[in-house]
XYZ file of N, CA and C in Angstrom:
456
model
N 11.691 3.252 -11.653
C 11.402 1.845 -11.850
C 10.609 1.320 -10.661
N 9.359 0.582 -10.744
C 8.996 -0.124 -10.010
C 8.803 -1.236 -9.967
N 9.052 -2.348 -8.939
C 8.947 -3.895 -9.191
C 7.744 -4.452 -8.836
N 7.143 -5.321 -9.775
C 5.696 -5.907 -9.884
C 5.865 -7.016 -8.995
N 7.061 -7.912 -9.151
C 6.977 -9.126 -8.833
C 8.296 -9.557 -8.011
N 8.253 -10.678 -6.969
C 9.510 -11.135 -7.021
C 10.263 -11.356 -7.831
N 9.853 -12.170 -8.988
C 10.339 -12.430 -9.922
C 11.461 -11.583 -10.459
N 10.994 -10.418 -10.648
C 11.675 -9.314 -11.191
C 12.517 -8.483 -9.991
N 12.407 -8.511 -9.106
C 12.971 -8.350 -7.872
C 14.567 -9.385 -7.601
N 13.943 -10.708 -7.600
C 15.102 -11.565 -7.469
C 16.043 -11.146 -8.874
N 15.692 -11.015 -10.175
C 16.426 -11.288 -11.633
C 17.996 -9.369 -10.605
N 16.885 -8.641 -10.361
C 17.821 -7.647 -9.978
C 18.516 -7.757 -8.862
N 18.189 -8.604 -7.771
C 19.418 -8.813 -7.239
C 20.486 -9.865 -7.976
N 20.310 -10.687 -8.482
C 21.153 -11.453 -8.943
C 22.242 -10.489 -10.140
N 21.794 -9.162 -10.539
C 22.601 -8.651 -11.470
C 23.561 -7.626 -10.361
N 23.120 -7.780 -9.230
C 24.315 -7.162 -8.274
C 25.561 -7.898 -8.014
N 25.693 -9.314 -8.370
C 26.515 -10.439 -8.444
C 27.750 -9.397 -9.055
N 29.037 -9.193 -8.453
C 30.362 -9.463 -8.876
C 29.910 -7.587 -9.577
N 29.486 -6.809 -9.411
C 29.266 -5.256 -9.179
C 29.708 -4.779 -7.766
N 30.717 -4.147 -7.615
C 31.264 -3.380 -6.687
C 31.179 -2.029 -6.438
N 30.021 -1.343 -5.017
C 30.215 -0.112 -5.457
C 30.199 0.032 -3.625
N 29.880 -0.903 -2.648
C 30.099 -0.410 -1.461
C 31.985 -0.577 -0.840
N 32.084 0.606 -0.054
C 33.743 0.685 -0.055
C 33.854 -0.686 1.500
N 34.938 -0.842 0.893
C 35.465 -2.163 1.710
C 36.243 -1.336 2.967
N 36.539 -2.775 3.864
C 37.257 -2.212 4.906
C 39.312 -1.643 4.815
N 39.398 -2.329 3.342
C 40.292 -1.659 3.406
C 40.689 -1.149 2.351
N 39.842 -0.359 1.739
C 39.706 0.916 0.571
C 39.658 0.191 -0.162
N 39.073 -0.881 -0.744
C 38.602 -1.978 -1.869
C 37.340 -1.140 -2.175
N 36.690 -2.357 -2.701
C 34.882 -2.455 -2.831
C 34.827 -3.370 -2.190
N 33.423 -3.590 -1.644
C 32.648 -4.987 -1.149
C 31.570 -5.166 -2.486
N 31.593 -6.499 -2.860
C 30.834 -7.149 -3.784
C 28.849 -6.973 -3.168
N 28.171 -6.301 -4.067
C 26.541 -5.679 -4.022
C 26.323 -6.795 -3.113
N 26.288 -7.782 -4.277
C 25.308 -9.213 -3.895
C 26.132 -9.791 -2.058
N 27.096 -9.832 -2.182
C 27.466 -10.659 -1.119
C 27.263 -9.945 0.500
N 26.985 -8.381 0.263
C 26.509 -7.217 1.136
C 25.253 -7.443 1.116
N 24.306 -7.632 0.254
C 23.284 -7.832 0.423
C 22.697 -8.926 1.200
N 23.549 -10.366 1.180
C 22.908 -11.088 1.696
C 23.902 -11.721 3.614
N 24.862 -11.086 2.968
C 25.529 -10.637 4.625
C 24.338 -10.133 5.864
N 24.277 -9.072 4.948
C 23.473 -7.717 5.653
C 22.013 -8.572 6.173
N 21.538 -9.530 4.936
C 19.707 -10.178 5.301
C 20.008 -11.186 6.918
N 21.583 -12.165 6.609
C 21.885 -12.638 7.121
C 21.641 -12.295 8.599
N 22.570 -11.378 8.995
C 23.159 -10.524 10.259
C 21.527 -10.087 10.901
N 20.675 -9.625 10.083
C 19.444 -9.593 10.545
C 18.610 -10.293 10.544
N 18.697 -11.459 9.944
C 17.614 -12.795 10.552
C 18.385 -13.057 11.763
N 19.583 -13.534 12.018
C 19.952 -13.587 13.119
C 19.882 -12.941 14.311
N 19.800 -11.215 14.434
C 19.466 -10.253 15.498
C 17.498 -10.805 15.596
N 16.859 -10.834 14.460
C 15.868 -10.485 14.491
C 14.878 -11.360 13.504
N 14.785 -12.362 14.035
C 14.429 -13.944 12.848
C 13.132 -13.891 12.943
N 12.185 -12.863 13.251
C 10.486 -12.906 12.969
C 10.255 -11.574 12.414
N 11.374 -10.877 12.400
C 11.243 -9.750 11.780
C 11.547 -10.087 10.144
N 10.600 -10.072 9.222
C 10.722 -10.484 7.972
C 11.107 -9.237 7.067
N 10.614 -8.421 7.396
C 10.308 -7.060 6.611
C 11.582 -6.516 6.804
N 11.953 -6.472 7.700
C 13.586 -5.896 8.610
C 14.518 -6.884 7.248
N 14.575 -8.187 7.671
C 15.534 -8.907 6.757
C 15.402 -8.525 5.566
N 14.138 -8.568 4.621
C 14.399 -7.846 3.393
C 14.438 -6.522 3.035
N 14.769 -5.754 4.333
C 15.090 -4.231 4.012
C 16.486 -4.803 3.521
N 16.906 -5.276 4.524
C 18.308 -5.363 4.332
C 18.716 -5.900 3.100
N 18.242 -6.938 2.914
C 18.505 -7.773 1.412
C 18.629 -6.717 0.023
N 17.284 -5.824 0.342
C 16.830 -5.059 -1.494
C 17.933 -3.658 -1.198
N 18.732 -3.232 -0.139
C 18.810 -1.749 0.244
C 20.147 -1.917 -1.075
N 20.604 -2.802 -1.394
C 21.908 -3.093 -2.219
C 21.526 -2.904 -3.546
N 20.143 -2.829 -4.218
C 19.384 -2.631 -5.765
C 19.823 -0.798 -5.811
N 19.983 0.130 -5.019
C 20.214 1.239 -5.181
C 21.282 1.744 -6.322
N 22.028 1.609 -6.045
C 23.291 1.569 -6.752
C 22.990 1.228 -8.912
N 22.429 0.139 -8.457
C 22.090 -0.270 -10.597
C 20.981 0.502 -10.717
N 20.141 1.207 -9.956
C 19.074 2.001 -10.138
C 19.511 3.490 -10.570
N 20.245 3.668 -10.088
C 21.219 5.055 -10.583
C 22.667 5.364 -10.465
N 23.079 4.841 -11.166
C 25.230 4.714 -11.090
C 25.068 5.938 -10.791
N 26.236 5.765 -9.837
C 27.269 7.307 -9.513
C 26.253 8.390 -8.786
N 25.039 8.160 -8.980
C 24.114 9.391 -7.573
C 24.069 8.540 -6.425
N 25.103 8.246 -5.557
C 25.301 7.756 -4.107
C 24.010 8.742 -3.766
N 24.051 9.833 -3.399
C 22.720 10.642 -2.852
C 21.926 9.851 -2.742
N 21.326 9.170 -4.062
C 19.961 9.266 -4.428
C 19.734 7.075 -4.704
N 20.856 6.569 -3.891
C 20.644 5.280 -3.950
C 19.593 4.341 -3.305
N 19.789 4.811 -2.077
C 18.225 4.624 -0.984
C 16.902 5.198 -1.661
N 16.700 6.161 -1.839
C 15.397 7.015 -2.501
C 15.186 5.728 -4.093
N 15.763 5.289 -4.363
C 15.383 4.880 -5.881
C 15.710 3.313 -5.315
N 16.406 2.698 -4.738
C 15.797 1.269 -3.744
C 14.365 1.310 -3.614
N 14.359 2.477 -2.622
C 12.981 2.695 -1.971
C 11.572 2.965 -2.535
N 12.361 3.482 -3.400
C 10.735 4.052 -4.367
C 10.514 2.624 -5.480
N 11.532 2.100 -5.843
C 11.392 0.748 -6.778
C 10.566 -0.479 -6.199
N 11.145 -0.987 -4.517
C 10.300 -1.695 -3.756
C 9.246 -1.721 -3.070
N 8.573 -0.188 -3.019
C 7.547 -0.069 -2.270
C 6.164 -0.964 -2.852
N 6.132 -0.589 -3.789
C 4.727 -1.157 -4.788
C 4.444 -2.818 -4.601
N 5.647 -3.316 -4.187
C 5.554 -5.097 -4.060
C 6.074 -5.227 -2.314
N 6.473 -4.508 -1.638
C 6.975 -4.901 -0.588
C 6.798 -4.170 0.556
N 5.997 -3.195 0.341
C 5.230 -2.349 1.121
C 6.242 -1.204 1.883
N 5.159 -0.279 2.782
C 5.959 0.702 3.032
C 6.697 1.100 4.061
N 6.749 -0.181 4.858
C 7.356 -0.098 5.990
C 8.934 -0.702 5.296
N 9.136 -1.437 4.412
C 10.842 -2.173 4.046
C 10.895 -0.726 3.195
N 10.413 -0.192 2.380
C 10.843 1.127 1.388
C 10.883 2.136 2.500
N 10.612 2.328 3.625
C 10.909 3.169 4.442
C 12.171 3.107 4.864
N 12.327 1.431 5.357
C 13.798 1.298 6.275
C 14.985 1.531 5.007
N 14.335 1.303 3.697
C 15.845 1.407 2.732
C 15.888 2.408 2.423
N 15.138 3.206 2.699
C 14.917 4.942 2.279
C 16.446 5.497 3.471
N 15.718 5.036 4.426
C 16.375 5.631 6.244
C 17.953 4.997 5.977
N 18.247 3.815 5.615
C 19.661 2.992 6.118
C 20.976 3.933 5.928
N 20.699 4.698 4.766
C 22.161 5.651 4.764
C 22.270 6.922 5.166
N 23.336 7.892 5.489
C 23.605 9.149 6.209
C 22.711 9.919 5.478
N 22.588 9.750 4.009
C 22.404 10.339 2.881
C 20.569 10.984 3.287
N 19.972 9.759 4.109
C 18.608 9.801 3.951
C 18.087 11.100 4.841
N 16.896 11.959 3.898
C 16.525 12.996 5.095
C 14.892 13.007 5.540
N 14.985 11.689 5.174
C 13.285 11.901 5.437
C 12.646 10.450 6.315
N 13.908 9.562 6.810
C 13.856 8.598 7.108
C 13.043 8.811 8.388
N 12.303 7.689 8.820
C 11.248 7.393 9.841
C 11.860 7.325 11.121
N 12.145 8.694 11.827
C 12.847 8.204 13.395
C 11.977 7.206 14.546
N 10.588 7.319 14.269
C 10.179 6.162 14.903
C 10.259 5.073 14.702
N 10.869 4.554 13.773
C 11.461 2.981 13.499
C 12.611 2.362 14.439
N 12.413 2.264 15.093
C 13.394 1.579 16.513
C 14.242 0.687 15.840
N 13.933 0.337 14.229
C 14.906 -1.187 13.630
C 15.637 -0.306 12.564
N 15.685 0.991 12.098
C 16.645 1.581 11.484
C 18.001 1.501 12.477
N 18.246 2.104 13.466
C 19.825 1.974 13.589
C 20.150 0.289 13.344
N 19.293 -0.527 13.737
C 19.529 -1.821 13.779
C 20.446 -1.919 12.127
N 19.398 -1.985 11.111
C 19.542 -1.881 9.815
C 21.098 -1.159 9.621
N 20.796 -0.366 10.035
C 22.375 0.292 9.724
C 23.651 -0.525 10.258
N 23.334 -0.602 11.308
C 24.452 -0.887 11.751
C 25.003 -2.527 11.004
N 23.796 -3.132 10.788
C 23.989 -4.617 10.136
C 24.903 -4.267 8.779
N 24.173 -3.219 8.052
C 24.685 -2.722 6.621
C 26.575 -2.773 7.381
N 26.802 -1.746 8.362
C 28.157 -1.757 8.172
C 29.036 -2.746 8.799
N 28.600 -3.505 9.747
C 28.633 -4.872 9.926
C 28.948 -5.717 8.422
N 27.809 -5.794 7.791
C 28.071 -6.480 6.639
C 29.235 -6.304 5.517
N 29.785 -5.024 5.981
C 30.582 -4.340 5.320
C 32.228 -4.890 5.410
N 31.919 -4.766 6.464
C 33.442 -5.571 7.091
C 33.896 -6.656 7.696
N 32.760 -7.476 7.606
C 33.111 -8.586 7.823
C 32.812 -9.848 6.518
N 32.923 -10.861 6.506
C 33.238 -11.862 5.680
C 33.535 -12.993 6.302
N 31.922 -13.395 5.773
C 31.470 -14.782 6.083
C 30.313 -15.114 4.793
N 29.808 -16.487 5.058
C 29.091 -17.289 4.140
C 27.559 -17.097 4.406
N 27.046 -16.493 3.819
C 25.431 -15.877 4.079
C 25.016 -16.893 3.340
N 25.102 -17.766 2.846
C 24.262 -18.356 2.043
C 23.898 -18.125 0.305
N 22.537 -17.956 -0.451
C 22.445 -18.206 -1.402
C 21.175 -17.004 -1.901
N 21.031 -16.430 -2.602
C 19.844 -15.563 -2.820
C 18.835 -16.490 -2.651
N 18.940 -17.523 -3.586
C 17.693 -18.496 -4.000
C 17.003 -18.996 -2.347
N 17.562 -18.664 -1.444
C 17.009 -19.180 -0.041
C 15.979 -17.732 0.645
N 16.383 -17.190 0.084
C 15.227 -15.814 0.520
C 14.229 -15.493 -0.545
N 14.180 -16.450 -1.566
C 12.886 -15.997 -2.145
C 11.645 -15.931 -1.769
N 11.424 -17.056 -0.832
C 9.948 -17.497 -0.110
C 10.162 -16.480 1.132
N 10.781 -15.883 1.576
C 11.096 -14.847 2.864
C 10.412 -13.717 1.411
N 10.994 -13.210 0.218
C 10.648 -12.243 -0.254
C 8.964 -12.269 -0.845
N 8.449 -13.811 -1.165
C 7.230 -13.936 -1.520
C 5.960 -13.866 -0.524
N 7.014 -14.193 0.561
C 5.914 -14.340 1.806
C 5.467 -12.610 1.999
N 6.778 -11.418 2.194
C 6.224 -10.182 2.250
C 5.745 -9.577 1.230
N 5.744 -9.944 0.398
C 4.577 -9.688 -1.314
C 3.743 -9.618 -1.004
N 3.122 -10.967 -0.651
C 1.938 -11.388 -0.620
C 1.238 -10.427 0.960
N 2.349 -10.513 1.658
C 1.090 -10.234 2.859
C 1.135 -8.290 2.627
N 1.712 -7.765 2.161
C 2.034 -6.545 1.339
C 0.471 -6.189 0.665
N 0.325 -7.236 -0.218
C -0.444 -7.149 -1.399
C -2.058 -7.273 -0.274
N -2.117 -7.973 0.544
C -3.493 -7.977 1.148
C -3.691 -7.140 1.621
N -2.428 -6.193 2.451
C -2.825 -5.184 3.264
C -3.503 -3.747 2.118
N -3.150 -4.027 1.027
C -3.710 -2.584 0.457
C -4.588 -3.222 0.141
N -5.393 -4.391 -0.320
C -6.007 -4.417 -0.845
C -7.476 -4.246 0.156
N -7.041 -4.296 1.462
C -7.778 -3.712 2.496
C -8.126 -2.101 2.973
N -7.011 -1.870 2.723
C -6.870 -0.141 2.667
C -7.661 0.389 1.489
């Protein structure tokens, strides 16, 4: 699957809403959506001009409805779904964020970051806010996405 648009980008995070597949801190699940925007959270805050970083974090949670039950292969099919609209530096970092990944970019100095936010986000519980507030964060890297190839 690849995503054309925010549009279609946002409709799939919103179907991570109340889907449980990351393990909680105390052998639960943690809820997709609320990891997802924990996780964008925790990294606008470390890193609030880093845009691309925040929506690694945001889309790395689409893995999971992209292929139930291949944990393996959750990052790789994030990654390969967002590249086409969000370029290849965020499909890199969601490629890299889990143990799972073997091809992840060690020169990315903001992967452990990423990670560590992911498990951060994991165990803690707080109020990130609203998807609908990162859409213009997700349209803004579309767009500047979309110029850079169209330069290349």
């Amino acid at each position: 699957m690849e995503l054309r648009s925010v549009e279609e980008l946002m409709d799939l995070l919103y179907v991570c809403r109340g889907r449980y597949g990351v393990p909680g801190p105390r052998g639960g699940r943690v809820d997709l959506h609320q990891h997802a925007l924990r996780t964008a959270a925790l990294l606008r805050r470390a890193r609030p001009a880093d845009k691309e970083l925040q929506v690694a974090g945001l889309v790395h949670a689409i893995g999971p409805l992209l292929g139930p039950g291949d944990q393996a292969r959750h990052a790789d099919r994030a990654a390969d779904a967002v590249r086409p609209l969000l370029g290849g530096r965020v499909a890199g970092l969601v490629r890299g964020h889990t143990p799972f990944s073997s091809d992840a970019d060690p020169a990315d100095d903001d992967l452990p970051r990423l990670r560590q936010a992911v498990e951060e986000a994991r165990v803690s519980a707080f109020d990130a806010g609203v998807l609908e507030d990162w859409r213009t964060v997700l349209e803004l890297v579309a767009k500047r996405n979309s110029r850079l190839e169209s330069v290349d």
